[in-house]
PDB file of C-alpha atoms in Angstrom:
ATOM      1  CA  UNK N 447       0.000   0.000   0.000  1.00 50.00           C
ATOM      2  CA  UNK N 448       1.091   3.625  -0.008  1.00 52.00           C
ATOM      3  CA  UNK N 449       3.021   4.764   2.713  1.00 48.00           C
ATOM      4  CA  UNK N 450       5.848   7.390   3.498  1.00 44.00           C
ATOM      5  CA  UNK N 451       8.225   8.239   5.919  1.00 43.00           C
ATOM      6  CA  UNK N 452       6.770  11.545   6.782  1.00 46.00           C
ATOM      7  CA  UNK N 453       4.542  13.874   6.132  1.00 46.00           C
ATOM      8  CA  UNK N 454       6.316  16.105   3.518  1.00 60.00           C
ATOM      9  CA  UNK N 455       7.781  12.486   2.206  1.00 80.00           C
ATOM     10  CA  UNK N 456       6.872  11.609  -1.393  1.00 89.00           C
ATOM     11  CA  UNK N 457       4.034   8.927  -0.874  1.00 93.00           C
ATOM     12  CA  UNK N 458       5.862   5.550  -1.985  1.00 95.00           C
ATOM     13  CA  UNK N 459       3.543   2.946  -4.159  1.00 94.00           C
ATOM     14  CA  UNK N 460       4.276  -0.923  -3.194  1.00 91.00           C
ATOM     15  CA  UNK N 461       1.183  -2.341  -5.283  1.00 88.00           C
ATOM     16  CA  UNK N 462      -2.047  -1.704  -3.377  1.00 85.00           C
ATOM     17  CA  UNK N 463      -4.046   1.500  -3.706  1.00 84.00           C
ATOM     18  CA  UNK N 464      -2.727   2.776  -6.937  1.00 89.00           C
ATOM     19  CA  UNK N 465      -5.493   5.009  -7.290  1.00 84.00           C
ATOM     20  CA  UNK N 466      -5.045   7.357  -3.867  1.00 86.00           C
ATOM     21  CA  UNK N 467      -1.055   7.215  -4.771  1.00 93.00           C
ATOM     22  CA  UNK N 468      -1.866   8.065  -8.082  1.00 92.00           C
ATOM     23  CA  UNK N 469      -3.478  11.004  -6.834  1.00 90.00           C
ATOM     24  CA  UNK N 470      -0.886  12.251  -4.216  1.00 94.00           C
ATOM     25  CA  UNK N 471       1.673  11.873  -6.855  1.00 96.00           C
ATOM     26  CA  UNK N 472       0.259  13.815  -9.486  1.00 94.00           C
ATOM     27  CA  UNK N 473      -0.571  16.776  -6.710  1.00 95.00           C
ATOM     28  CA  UNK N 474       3.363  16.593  -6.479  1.00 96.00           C
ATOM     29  CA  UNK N 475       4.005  16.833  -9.782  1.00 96.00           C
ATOM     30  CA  UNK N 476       1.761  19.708 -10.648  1.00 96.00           C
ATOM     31  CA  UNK N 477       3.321  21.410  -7.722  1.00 95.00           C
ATOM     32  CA  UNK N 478       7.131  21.418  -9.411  1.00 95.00           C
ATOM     33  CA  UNK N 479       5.479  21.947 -13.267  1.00 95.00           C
ATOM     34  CA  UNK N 480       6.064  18.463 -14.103  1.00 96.00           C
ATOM     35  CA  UNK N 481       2.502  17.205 -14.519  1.00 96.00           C
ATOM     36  CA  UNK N 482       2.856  17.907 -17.909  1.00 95.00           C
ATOM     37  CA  UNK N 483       5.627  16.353 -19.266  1.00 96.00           C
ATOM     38  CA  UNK N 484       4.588  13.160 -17.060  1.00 97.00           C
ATOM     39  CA  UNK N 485       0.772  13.110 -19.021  1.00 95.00           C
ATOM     40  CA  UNK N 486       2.135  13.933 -22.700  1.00 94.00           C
ATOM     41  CA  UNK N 487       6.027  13.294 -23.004  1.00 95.00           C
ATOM     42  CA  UNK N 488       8.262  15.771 -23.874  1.00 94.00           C
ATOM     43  CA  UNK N 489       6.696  17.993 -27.027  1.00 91.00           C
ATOM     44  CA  UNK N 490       7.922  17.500 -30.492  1.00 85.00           C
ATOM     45  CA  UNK N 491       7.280  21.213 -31.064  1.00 74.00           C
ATOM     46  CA  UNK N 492       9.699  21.980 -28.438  1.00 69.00           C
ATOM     47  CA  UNK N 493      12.330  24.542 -29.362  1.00 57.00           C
ATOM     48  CA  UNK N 494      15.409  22.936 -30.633  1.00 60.00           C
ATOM     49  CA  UNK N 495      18.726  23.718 -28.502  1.00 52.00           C
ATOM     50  CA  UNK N 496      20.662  26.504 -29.718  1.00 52.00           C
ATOM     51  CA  UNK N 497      24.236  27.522 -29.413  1.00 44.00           C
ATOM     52  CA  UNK N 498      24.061  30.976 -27.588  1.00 44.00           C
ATOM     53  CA  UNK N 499      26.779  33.516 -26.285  1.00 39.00           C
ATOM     54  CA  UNK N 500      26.026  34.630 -22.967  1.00 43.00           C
ATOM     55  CA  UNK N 501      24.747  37.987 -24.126  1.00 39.00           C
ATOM     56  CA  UNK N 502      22.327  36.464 -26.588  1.00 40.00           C
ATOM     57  CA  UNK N 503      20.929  34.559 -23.665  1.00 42.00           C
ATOM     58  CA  UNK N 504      20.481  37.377 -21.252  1.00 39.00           C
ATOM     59  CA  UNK N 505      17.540  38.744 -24.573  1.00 36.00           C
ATOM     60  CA  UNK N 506      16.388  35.416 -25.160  1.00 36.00           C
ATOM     61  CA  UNK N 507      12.610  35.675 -24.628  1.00 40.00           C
ATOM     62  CA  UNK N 508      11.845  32.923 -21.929  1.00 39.00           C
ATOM     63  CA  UNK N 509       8.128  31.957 -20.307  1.00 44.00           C
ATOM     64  CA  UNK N 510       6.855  31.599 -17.019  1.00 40.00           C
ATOM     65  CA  UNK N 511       6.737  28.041 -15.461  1.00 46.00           C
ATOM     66  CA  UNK N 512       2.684  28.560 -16.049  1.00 46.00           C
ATOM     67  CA  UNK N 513       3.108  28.999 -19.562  1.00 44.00           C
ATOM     68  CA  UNK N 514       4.988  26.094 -20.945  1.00 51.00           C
ATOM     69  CA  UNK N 515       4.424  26.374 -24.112  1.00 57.00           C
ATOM     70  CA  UNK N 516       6.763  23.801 -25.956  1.00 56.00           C
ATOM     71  CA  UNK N 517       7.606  26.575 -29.011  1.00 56.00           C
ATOM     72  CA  UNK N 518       9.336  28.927 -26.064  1.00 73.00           C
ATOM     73  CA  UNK N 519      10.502  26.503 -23.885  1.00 78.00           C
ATOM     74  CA  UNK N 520      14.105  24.990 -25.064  1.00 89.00           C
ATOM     75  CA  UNK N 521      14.422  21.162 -25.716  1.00 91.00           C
ATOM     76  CA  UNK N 522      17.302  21.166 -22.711  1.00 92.00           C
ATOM     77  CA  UNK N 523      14.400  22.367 -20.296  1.00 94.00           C
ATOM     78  CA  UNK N 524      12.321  20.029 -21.339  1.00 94.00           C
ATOM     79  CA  UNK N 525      14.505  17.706 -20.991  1.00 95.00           C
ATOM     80  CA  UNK N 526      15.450  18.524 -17.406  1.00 96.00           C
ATOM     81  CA  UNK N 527      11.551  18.062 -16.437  1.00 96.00           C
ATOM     82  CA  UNK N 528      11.355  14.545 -18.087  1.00 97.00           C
ATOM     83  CA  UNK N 529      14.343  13.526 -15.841  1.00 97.00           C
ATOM     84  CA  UNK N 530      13.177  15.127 -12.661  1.00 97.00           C
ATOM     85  CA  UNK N 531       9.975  13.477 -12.749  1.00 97.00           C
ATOM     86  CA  UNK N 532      11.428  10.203 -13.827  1.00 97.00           C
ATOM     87  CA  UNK N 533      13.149  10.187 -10.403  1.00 97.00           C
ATOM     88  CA  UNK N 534      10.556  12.204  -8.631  1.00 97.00           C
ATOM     89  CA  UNK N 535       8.749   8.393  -9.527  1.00 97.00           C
ATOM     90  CA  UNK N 536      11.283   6.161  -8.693  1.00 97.00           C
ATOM     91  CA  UNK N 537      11.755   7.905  -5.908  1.00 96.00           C
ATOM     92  CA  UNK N 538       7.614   6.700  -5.045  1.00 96.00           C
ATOM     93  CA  UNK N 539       7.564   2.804  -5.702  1.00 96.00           C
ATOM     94  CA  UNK N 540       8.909   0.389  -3.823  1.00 95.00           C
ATOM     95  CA  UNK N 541      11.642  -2.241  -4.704  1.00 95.00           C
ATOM     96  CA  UNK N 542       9.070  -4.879  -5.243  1.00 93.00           C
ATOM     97  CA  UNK N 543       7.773  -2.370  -7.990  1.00 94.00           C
ATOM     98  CA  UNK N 544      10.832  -0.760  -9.066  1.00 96.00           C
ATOM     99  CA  UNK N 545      12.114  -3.244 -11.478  1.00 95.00           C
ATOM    100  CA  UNK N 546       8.687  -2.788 -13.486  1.00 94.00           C
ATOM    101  CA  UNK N 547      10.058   1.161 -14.507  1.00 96.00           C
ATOM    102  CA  UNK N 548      13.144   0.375 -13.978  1.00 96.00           C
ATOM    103  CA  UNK N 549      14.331   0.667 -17.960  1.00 96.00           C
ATOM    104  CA  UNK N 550      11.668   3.078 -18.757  1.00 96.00           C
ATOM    105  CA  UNK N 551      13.799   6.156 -20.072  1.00 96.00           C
ATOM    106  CA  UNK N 552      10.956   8.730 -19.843  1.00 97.00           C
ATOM    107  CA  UNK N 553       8.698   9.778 -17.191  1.00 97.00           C
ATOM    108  CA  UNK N 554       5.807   9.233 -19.508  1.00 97.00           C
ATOM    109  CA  UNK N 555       6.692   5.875 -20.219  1.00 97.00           C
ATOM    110  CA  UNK N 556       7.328   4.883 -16.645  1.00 97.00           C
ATOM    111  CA  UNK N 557       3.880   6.341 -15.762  1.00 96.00           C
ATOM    112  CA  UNK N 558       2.000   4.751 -17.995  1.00 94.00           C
ATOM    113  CA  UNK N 559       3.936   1.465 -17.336  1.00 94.00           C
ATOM    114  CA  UNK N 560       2.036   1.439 -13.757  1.00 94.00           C
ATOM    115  CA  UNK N 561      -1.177   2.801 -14.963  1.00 90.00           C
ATOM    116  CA  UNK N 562      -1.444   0.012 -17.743  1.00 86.00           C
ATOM    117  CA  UNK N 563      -0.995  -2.569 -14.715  1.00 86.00           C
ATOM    118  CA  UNK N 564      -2.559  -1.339 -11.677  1.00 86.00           C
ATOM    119  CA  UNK N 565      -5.100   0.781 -13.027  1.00 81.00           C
ATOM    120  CA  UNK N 566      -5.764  -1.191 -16.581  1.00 73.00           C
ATOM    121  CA  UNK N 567      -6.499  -0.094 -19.934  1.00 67.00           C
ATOM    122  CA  UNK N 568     -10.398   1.487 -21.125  1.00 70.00           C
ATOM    123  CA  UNK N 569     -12.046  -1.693 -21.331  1.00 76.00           C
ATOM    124  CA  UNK N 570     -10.714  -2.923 -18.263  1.00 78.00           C
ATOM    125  CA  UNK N 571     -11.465   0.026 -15.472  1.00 76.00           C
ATOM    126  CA  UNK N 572     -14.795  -0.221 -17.697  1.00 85.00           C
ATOM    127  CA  UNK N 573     -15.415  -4.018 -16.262  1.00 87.00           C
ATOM    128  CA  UNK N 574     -13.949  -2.698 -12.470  1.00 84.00           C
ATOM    129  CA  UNK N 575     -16.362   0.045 -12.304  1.00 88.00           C
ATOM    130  CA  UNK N 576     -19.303  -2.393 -13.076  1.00 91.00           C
ATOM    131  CA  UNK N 577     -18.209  -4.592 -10.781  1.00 92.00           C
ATOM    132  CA  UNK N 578     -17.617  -1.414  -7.984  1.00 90.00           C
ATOM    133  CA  UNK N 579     -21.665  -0.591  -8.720  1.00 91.00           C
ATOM    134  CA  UNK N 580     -22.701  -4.079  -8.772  1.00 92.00           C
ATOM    135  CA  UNK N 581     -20.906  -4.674  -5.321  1.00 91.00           C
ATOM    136  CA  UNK N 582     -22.391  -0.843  -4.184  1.00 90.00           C
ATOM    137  CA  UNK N 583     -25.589  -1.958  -5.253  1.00 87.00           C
ATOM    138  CA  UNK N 584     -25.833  -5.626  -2.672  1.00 89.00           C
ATOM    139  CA  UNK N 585     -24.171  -3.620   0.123  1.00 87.00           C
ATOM    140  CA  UNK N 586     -26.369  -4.969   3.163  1.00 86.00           C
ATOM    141  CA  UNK N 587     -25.906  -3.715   6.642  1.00 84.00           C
ATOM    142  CA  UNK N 588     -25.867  -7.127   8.481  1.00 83.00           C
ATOM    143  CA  UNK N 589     -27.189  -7.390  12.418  1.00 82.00           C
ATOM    144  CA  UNK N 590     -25.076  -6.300  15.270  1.00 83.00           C
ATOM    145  CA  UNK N 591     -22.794  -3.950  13.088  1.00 84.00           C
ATOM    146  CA  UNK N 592     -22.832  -0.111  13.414  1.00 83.00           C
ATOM    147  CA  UNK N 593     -23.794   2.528  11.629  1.00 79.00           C
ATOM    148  CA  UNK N 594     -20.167   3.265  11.736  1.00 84.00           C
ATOM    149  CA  UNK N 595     -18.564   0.384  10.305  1.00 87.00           C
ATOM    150  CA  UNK N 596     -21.563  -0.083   7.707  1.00 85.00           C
ATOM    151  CA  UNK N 597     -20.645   3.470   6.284  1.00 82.00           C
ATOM    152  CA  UNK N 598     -17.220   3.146   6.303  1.00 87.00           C
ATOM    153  CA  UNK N 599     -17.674   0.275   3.499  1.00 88.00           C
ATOM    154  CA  UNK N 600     -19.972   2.284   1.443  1.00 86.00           C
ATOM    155  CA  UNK N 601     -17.716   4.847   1.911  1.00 86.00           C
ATOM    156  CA  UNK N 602     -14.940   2.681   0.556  1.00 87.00           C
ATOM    157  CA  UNK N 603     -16.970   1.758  -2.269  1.00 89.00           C
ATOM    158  CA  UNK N 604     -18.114   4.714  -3.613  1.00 88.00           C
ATOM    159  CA  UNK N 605     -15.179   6.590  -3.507  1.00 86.00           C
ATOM    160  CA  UNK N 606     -13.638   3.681  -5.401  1.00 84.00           C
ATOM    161  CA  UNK N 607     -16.547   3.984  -8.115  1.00 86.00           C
ATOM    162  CA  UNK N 608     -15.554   7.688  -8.422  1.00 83.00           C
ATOM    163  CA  UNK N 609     -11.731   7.076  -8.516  1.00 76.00           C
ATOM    164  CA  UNK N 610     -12.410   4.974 -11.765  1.00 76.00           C
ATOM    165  CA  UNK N 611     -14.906   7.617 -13.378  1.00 77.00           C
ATOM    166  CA  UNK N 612     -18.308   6.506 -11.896  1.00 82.00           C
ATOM    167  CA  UNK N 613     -20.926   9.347 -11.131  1.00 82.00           C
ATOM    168  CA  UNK N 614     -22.978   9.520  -8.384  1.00 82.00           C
ATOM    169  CA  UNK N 615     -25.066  12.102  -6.667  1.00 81.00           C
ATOM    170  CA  UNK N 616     -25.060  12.718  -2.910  1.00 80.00           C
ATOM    171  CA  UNK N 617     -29.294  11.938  -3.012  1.00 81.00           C
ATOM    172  CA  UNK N 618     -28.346   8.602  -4.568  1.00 82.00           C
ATOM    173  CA  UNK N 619     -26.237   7.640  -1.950  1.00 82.00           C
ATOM    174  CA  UNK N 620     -28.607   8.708   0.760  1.00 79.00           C
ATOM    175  CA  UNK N 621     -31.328   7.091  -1.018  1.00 79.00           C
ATOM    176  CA  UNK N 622     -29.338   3.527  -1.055  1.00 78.00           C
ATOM    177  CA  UNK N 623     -27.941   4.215   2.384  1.00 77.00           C
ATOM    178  CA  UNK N 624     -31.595   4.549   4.266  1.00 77.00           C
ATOM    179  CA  UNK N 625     -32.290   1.269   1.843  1.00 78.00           C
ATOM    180  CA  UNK N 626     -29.282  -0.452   2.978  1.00 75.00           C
ATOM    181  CA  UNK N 627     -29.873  -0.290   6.976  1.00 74.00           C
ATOM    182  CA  UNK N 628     -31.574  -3.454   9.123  1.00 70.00           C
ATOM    183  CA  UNK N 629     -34.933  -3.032  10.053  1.00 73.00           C
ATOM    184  CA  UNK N 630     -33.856  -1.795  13.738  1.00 72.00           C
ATOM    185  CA  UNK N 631     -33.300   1.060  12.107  1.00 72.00           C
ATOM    186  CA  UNK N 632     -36.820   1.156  10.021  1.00 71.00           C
ATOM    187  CA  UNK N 633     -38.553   4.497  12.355  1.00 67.00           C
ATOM    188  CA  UNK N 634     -35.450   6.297  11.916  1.00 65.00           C
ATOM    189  CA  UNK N 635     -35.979   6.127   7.558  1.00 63.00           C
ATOM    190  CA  UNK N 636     -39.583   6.483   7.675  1.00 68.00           C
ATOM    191  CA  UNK N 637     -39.303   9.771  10.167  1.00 63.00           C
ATOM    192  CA  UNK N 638     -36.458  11.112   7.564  1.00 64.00           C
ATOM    193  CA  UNK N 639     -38.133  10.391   4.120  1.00 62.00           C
ATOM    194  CA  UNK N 640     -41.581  11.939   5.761  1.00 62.00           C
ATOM    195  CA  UNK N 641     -40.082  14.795   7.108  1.00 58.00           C
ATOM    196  CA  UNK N 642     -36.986  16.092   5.188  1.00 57.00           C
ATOM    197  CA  UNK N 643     -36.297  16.135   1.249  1.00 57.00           C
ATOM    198  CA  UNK N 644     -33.207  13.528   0.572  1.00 52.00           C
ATOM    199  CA  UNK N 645     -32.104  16.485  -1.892  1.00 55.00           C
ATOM    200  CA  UNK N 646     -32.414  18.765   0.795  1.00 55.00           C
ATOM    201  CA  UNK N 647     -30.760  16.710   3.386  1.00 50.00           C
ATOM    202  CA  UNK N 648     -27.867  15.758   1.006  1.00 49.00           C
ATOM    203  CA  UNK N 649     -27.030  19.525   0.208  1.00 46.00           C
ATOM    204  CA  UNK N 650     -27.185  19.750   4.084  1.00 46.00           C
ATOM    205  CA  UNK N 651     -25.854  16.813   5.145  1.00 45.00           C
ATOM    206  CA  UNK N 652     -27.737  17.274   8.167  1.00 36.00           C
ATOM    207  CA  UNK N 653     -27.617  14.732  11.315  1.00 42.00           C
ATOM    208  CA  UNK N 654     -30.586  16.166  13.791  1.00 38.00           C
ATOM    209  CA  UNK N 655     -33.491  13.384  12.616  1.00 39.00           C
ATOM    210  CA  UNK N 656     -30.810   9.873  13.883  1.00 37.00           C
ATOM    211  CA  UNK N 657     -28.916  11.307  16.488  1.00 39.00           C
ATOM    212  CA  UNK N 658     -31.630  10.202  19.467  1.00 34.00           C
ATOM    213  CA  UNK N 659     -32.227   6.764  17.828  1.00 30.00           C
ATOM    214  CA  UNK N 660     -28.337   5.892  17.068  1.00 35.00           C
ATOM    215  CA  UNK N 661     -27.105   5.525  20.252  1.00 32.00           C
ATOM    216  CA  UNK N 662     -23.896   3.868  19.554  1.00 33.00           C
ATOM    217  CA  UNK N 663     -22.778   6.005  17.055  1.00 35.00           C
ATOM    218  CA  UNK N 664     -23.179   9.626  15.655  1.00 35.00           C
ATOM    219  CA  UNK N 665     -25.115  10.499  12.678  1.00 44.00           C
ATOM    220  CA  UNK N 666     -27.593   8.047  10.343  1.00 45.00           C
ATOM    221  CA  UNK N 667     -27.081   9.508   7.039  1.00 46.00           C
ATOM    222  CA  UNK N 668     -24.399  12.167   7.096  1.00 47.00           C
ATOM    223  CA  UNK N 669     -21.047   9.380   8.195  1.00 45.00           C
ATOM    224  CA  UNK N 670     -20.959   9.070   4.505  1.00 44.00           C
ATOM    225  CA  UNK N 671     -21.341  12.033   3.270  1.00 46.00           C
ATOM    226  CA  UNK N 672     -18.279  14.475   3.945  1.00 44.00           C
ATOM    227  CA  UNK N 673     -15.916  11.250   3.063  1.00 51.00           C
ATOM    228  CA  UNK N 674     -16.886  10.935  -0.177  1.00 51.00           C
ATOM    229  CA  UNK N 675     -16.308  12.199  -3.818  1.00 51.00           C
ATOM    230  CA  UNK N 676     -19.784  12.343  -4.506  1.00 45.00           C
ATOM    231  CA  UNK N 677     -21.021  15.459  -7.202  1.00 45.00           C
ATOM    232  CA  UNK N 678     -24.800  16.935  -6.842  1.00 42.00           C
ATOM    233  CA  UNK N 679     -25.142  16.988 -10.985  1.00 42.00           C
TER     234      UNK N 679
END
């Protein structure tokens, strides 16, 4: 799984969870300009490498980091970026992992090494993100477990379905979460649906209709709500 040493340590992949790393990673890479040349390679348009005397350098017109644009930005610079994020990504898998990047001779190529086999290709995060809504779909609080633990599966779940491109709306989750609770919990739904609007309550995310009934644990509805990566649209 990922892991690190320390907090400001780069977050190092060892073949579970490739799709939080994958994340974390590319946050660090956009945050030393190097997202870029990670995602597309290094441009063919970029500007060939010149010969200059020292004062012809000192006019040369140059852009910002922000800018980037491969017909300003010299081949050598370029350059420099592919090999800094190259080791920037060494630097984040393991020695288990290593050996799969470890004659990739671009950052782009080593990226999309791991991709390919942790993440998969179209068809194949496709098949996982069926399987991701089937699995959502037969989630089933079981008796004796908490609110607690139930939501921190669905929670699991759904932010899984969103890592590999699945949609879902706060209201549907509510919707499946009052569906997916024992009947124990059957007064606290029917006191909810009759008395607040699900599209309401997931703008909300309001916990004052469970609390008294819960007991063991805080909120009914809102655990999974401020965990996930759900979208209102």
């Amino acid at each position: 799984m990922a892991s690190s040493t320390s907090a400001n340590a780069i977050p190092v992949f060892s073949g579970e969870n490739f799709d939080f790393w994958s994340i974390k990673i590319k946050t660090i890479l956009r945050a030393y300009y190097l997202w870029e040349v990670v995602e597309n390679g290094i441009p063919k348009a970029a500007a060939p490498l010149k010969e200059k005397t020292e004062a012809a350098e000192s006019t040369t017109t140059t852009t910002t980091k922000s800018e980037s644009s491969p017909t300003t930005v010299p081949m050598k610079e370029w350059q420099k970026k592919d090999a800094n994020s190259l080791a920037k990504i060494h630097l984040a898998v393991s020695d288990s992992i290593f050996p799969r990047i470890m004659n990739s001779t671009s950052a782009k190529e080593a990226w999309d090494t791991l991709q390919d086999e942790f993440k998969g290709t179209v068809k194949i995060l496709a098949i996982k993100l069926q399987t991701l809504r089937r699995d959502f779909e037969n989630l089933r609080m079981t008796e004796g477990e908490t609110i607690k633990d139930f939501s921190s599966i669905a929670i699991e779940v759904v932010n899984q379905m969103k890592s590999y491109g699945g949609n879902i709306t706060n209201q549907r989750v509510i919707e499946k979460f009052l569906i997916f609770l024992t009947e124990k919990f059957d007064s606290v739904v029917n006191i909810i649906e009759e008395t607040r609007n699900l599209s309401e309550l997931s703008e909300k995310k309001s916990n004052t209709n469970s609390k008294p009934y819960t007991g063991r644990c805080t909120p009914l509805v809102t655990p999974i709500l401020p965990h996930t990566n759900t979208s209102d649209h």
